[in-house]
mmCIF file of N, CA and C in Angstrom:
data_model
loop_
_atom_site.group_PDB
_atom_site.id
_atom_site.type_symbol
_atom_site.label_atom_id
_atom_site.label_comp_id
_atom_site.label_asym_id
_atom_site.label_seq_id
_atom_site.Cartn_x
_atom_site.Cartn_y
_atom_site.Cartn_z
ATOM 1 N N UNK C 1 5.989 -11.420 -6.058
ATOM 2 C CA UNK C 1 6.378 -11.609 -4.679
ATOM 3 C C UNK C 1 5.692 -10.591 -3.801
ATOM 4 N N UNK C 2 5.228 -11.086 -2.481
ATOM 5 C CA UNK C 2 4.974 -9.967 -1.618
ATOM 6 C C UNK C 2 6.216 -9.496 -1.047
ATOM 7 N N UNK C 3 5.767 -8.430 -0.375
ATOM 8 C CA UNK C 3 7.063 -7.507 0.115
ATOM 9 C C UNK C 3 6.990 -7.824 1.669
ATOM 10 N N UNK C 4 8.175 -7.837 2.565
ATOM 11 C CA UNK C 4 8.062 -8.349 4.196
ATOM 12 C C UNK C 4 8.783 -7.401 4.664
ATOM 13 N N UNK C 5 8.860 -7.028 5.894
ATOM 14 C CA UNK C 5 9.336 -5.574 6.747
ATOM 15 C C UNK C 5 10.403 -6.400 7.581
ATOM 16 N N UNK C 6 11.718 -5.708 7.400
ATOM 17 C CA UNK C 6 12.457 -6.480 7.913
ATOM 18 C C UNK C 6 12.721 -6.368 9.859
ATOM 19 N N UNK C 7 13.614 -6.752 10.341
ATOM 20 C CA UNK C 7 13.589 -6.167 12.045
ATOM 21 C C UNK C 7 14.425 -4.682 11.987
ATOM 22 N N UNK C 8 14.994 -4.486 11.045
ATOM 23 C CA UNK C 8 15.107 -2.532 11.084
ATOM 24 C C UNK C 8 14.425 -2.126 11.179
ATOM 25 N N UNK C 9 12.897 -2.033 11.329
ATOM 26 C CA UNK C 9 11.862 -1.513 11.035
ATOM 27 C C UNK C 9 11.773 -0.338 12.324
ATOM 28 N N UNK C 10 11.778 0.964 12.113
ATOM 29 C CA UNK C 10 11.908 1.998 13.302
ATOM 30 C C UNK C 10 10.590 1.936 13.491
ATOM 31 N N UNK C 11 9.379 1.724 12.976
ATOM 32 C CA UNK C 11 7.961 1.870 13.633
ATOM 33 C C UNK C 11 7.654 3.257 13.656
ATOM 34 N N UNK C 12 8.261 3.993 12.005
ATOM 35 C CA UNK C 12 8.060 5.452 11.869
ATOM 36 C C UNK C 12 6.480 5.934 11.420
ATOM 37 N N UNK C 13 5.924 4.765 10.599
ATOM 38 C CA UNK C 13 4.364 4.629 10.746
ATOM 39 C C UNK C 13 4.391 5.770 9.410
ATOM 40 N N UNK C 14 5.237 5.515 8.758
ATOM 41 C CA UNK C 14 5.140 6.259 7.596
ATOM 42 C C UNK C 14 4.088 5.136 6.466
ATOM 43 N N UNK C 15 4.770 4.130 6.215
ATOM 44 C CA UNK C 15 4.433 2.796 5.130
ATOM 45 C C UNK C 15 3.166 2.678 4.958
ATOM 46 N N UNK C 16 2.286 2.220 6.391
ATOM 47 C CA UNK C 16 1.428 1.837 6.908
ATOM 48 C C UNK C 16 0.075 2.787 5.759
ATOM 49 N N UNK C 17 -0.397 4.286 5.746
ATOM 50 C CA UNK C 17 -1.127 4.720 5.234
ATOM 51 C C UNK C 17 -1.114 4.914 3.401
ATOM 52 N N UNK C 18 0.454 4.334 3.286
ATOM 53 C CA UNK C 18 0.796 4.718 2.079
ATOM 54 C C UNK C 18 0.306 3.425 1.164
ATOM 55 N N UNK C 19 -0.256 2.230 1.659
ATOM 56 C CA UNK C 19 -0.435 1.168 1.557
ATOM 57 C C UNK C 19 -1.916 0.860 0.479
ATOM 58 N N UNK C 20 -1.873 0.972 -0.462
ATOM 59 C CA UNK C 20 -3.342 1.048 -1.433
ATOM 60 C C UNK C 20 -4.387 -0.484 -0.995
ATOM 61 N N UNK C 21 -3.697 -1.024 -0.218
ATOM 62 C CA UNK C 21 -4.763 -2.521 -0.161
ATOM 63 C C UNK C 21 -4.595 -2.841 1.253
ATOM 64 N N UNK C 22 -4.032 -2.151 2.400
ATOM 65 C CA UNK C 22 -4.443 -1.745 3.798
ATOM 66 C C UNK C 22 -3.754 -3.043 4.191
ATOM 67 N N UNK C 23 -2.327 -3.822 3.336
ATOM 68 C CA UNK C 23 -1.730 -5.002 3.748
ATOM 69 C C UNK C 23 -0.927 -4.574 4.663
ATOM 70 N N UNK C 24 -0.685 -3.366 5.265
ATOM 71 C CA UNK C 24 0.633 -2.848 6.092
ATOM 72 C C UNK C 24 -0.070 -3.072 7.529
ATOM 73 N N UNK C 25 0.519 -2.988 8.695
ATOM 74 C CA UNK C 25 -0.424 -2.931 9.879
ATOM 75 C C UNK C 25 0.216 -3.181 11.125
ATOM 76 N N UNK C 26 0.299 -2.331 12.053
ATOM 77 C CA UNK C 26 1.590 -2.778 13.387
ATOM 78 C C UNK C 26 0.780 -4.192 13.706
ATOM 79 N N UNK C 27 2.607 -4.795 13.900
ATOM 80 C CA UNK C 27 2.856 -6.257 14.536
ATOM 81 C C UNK C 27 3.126 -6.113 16.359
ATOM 82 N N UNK C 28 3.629 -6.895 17.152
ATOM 83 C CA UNK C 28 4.528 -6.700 18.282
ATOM 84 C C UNK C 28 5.186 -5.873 18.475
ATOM 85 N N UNK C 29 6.265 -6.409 17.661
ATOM 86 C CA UNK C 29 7.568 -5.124 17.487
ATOM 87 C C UNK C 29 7.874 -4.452 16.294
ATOM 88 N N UNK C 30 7.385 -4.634 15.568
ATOM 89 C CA UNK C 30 7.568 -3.862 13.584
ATOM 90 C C UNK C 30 6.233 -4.484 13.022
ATOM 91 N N UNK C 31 5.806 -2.867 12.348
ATOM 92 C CA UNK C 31 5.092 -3.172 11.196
ATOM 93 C C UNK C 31 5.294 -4.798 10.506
ATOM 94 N N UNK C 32 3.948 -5.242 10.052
ATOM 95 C CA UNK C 32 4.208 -5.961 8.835
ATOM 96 C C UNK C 32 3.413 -5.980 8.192
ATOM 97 N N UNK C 33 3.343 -7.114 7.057
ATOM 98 C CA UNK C 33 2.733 -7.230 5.597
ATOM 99 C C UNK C 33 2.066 -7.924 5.411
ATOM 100 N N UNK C 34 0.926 -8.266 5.077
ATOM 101 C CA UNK C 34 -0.115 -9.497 5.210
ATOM 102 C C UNK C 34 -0.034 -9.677 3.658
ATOM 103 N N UNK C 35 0.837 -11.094 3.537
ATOM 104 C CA UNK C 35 1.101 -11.486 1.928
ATOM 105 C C UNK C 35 -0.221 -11.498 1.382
ATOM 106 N N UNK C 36 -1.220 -12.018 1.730
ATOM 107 C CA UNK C 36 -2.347 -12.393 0.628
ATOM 108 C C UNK C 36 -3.352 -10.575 0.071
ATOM 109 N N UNK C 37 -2.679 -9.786 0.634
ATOM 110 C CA UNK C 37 -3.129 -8.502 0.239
ATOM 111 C C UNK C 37 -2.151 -7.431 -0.346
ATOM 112 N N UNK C 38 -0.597 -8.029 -0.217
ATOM 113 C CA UNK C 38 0.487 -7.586 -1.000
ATOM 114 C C UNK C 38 0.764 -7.513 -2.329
ATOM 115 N N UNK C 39 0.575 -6.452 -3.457
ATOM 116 C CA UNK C 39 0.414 -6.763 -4.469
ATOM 117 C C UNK C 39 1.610 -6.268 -5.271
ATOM 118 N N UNK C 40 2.731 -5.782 -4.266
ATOM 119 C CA UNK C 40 3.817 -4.994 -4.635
ATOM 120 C C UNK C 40 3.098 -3.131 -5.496
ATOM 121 N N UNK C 41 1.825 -3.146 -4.835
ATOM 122 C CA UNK C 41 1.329 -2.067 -5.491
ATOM 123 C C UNK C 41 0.713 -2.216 -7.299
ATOM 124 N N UNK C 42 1.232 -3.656 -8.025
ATOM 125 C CA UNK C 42 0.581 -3.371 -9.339
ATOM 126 C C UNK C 42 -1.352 -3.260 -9.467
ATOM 127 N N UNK C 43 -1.292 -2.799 -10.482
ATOM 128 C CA UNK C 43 -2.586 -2.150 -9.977
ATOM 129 C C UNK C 43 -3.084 -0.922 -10.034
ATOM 130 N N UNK C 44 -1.959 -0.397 -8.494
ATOM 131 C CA UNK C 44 -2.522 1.233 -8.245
ATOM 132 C C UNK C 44 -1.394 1.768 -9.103
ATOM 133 N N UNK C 45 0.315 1.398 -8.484
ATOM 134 C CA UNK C 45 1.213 2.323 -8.839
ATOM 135 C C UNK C 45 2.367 1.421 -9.409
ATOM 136 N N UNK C 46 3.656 2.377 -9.952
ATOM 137 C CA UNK C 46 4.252 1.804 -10.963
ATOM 138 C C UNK C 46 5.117 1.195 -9.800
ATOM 139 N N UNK C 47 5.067 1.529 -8.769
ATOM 140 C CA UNK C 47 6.139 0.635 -7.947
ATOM 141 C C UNK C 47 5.685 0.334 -6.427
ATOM 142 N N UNK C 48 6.060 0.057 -5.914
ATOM 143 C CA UNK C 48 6.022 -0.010 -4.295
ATOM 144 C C UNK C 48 5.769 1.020 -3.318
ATOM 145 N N UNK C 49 4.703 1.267 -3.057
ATOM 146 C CA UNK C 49 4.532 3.157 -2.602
ATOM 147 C C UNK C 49 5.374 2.971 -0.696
ATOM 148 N N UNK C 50 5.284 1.691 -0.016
ATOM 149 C CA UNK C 50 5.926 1.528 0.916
ATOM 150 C C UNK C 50 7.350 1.560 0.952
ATOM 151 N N UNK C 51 7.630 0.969 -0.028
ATOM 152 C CA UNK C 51 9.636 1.325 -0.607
ATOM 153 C C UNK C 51 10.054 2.295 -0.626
ATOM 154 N N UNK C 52 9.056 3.098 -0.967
ATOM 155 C CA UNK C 52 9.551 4.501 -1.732
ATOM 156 C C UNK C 52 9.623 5.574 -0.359
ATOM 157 N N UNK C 53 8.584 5.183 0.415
ATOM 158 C CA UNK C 53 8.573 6.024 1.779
ATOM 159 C C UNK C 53 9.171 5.619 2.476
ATOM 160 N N UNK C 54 10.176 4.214 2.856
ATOM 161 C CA UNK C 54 10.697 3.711 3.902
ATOM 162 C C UNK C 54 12.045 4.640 4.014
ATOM 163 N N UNK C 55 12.368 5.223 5.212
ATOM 164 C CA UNK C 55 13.577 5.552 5.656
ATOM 165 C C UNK C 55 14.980 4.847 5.788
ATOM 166 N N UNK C 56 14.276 4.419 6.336
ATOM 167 C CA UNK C 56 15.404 2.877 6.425
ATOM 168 C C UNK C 56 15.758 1.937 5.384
ATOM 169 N N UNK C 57 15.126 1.624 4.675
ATOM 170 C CA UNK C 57 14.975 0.467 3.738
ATOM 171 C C UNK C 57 14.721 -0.645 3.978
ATOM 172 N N UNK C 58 13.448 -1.239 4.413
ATOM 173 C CA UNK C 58 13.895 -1.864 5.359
ATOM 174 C C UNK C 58 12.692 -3.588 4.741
ATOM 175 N N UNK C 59 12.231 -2.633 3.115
ATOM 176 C CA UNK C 59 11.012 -3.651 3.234
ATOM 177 C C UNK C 59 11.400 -3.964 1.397
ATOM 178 N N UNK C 60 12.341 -5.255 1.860
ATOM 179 C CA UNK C 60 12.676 -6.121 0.529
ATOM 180 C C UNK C 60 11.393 -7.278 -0.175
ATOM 181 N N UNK C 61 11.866 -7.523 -1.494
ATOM 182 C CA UNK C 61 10.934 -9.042 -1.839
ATOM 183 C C UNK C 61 11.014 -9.697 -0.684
ATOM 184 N N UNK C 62 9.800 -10.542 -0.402
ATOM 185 C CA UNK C 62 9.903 -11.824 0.221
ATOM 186 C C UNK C 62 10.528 -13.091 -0.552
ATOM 187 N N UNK C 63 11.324 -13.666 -0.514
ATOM 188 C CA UNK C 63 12.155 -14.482 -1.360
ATOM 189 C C UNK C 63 11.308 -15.699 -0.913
ATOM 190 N N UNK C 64 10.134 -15.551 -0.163
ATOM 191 C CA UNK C 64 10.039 -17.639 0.143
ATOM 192 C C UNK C 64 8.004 -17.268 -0.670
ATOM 193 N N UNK C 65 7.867 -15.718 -1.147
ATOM 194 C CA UNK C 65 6.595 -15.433 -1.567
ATOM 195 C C UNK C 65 6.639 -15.269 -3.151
ATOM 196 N N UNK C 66 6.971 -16.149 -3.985
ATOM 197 C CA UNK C 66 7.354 -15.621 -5.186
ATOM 198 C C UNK C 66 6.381 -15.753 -6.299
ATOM 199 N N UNK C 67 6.098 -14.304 -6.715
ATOM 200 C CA UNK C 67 4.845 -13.955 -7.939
ATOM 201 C C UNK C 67 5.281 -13.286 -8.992
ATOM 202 N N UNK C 68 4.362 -13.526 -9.972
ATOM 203 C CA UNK C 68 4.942 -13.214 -11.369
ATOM 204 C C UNK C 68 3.692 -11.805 -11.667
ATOM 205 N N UNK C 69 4.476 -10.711 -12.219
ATOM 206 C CA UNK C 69 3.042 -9.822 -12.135
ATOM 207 C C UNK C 69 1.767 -9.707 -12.532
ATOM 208 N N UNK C 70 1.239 -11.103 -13.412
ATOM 209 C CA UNK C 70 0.208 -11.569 -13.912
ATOM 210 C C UNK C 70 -0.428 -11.820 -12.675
ATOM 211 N N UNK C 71 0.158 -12.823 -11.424
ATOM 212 C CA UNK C 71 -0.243 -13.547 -10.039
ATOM 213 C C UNK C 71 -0.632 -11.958 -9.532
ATOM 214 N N UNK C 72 0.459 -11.020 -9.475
ATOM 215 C CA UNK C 72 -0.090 -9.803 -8.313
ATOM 216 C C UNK C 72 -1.093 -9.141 -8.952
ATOM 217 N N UNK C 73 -1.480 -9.380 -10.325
ATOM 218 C CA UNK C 73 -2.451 -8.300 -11.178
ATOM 219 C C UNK C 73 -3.806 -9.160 -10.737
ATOM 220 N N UNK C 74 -3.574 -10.452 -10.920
ATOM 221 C CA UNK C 74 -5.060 -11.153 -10.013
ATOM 222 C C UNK C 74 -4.955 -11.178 -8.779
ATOM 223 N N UNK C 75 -4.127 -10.917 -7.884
ATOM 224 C CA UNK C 75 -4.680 -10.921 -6.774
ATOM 225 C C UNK C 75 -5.308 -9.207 -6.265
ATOM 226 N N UNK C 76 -4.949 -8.321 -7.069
ATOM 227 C CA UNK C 76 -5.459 -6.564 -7.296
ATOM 228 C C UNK C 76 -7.070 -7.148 -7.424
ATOM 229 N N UNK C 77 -7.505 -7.841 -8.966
ATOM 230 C CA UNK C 77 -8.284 -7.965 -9.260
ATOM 231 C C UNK C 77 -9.539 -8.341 -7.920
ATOM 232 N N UNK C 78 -8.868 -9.456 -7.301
ATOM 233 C CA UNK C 78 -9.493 -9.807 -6.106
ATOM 234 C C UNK C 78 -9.935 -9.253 -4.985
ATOM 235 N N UNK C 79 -9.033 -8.074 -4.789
ATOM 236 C CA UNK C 79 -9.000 -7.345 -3.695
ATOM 237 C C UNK C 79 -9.430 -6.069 -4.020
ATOM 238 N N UNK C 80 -9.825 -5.805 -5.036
ATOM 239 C CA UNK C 80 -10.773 -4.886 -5.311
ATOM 240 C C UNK C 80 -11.746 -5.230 -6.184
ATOM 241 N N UNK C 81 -12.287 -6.811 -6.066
ATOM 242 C CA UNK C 81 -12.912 -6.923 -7.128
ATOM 243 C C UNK C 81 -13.358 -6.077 -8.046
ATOM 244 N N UNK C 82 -12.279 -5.917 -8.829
ATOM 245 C CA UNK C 82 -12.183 -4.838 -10.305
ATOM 246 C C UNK C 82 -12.466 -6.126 -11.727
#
């Protein structure tokens, strides 16, 4: 699954650099997540490096984006053609 920024989002601009595939990026009013570059981090790190920095909590699964970590390990592959 990709990960989506919910409307809690304070726009602390923490997430955004912590982001290994540059999917984070101010919207209108809140950060968001550009699914096709969301890899939930597999790849770089053992978890979500945006989760881990969010204050708020504010950036759950996308429940309507659903991947199995084989899907997010090829889409890494892609996006860094590794």
């Amino acid at each position: 699954m990709a990960l989506m920024i919910t409307d809690e989002c304070i726009n602390c601009d923490v997430c955004e650099p912590e982001c290994p595939n540059d999917a984070i990026s101010a919207g209108e009013e809140i950060y968001i997540i550009d699914p096709s570059r969301c890899t939930e981090c597999v790849g770089h790190y053992d978890e979500p490096q945006c989760q881990q920095v969010c204050p708020v909590d504010c950036i759950p699964l996308d429940p309507e984006r659903r991947e199995s970590r084989d899907e997010l390990m090829a889409k890494y592959r892609l996006i860094t053609a590794a």
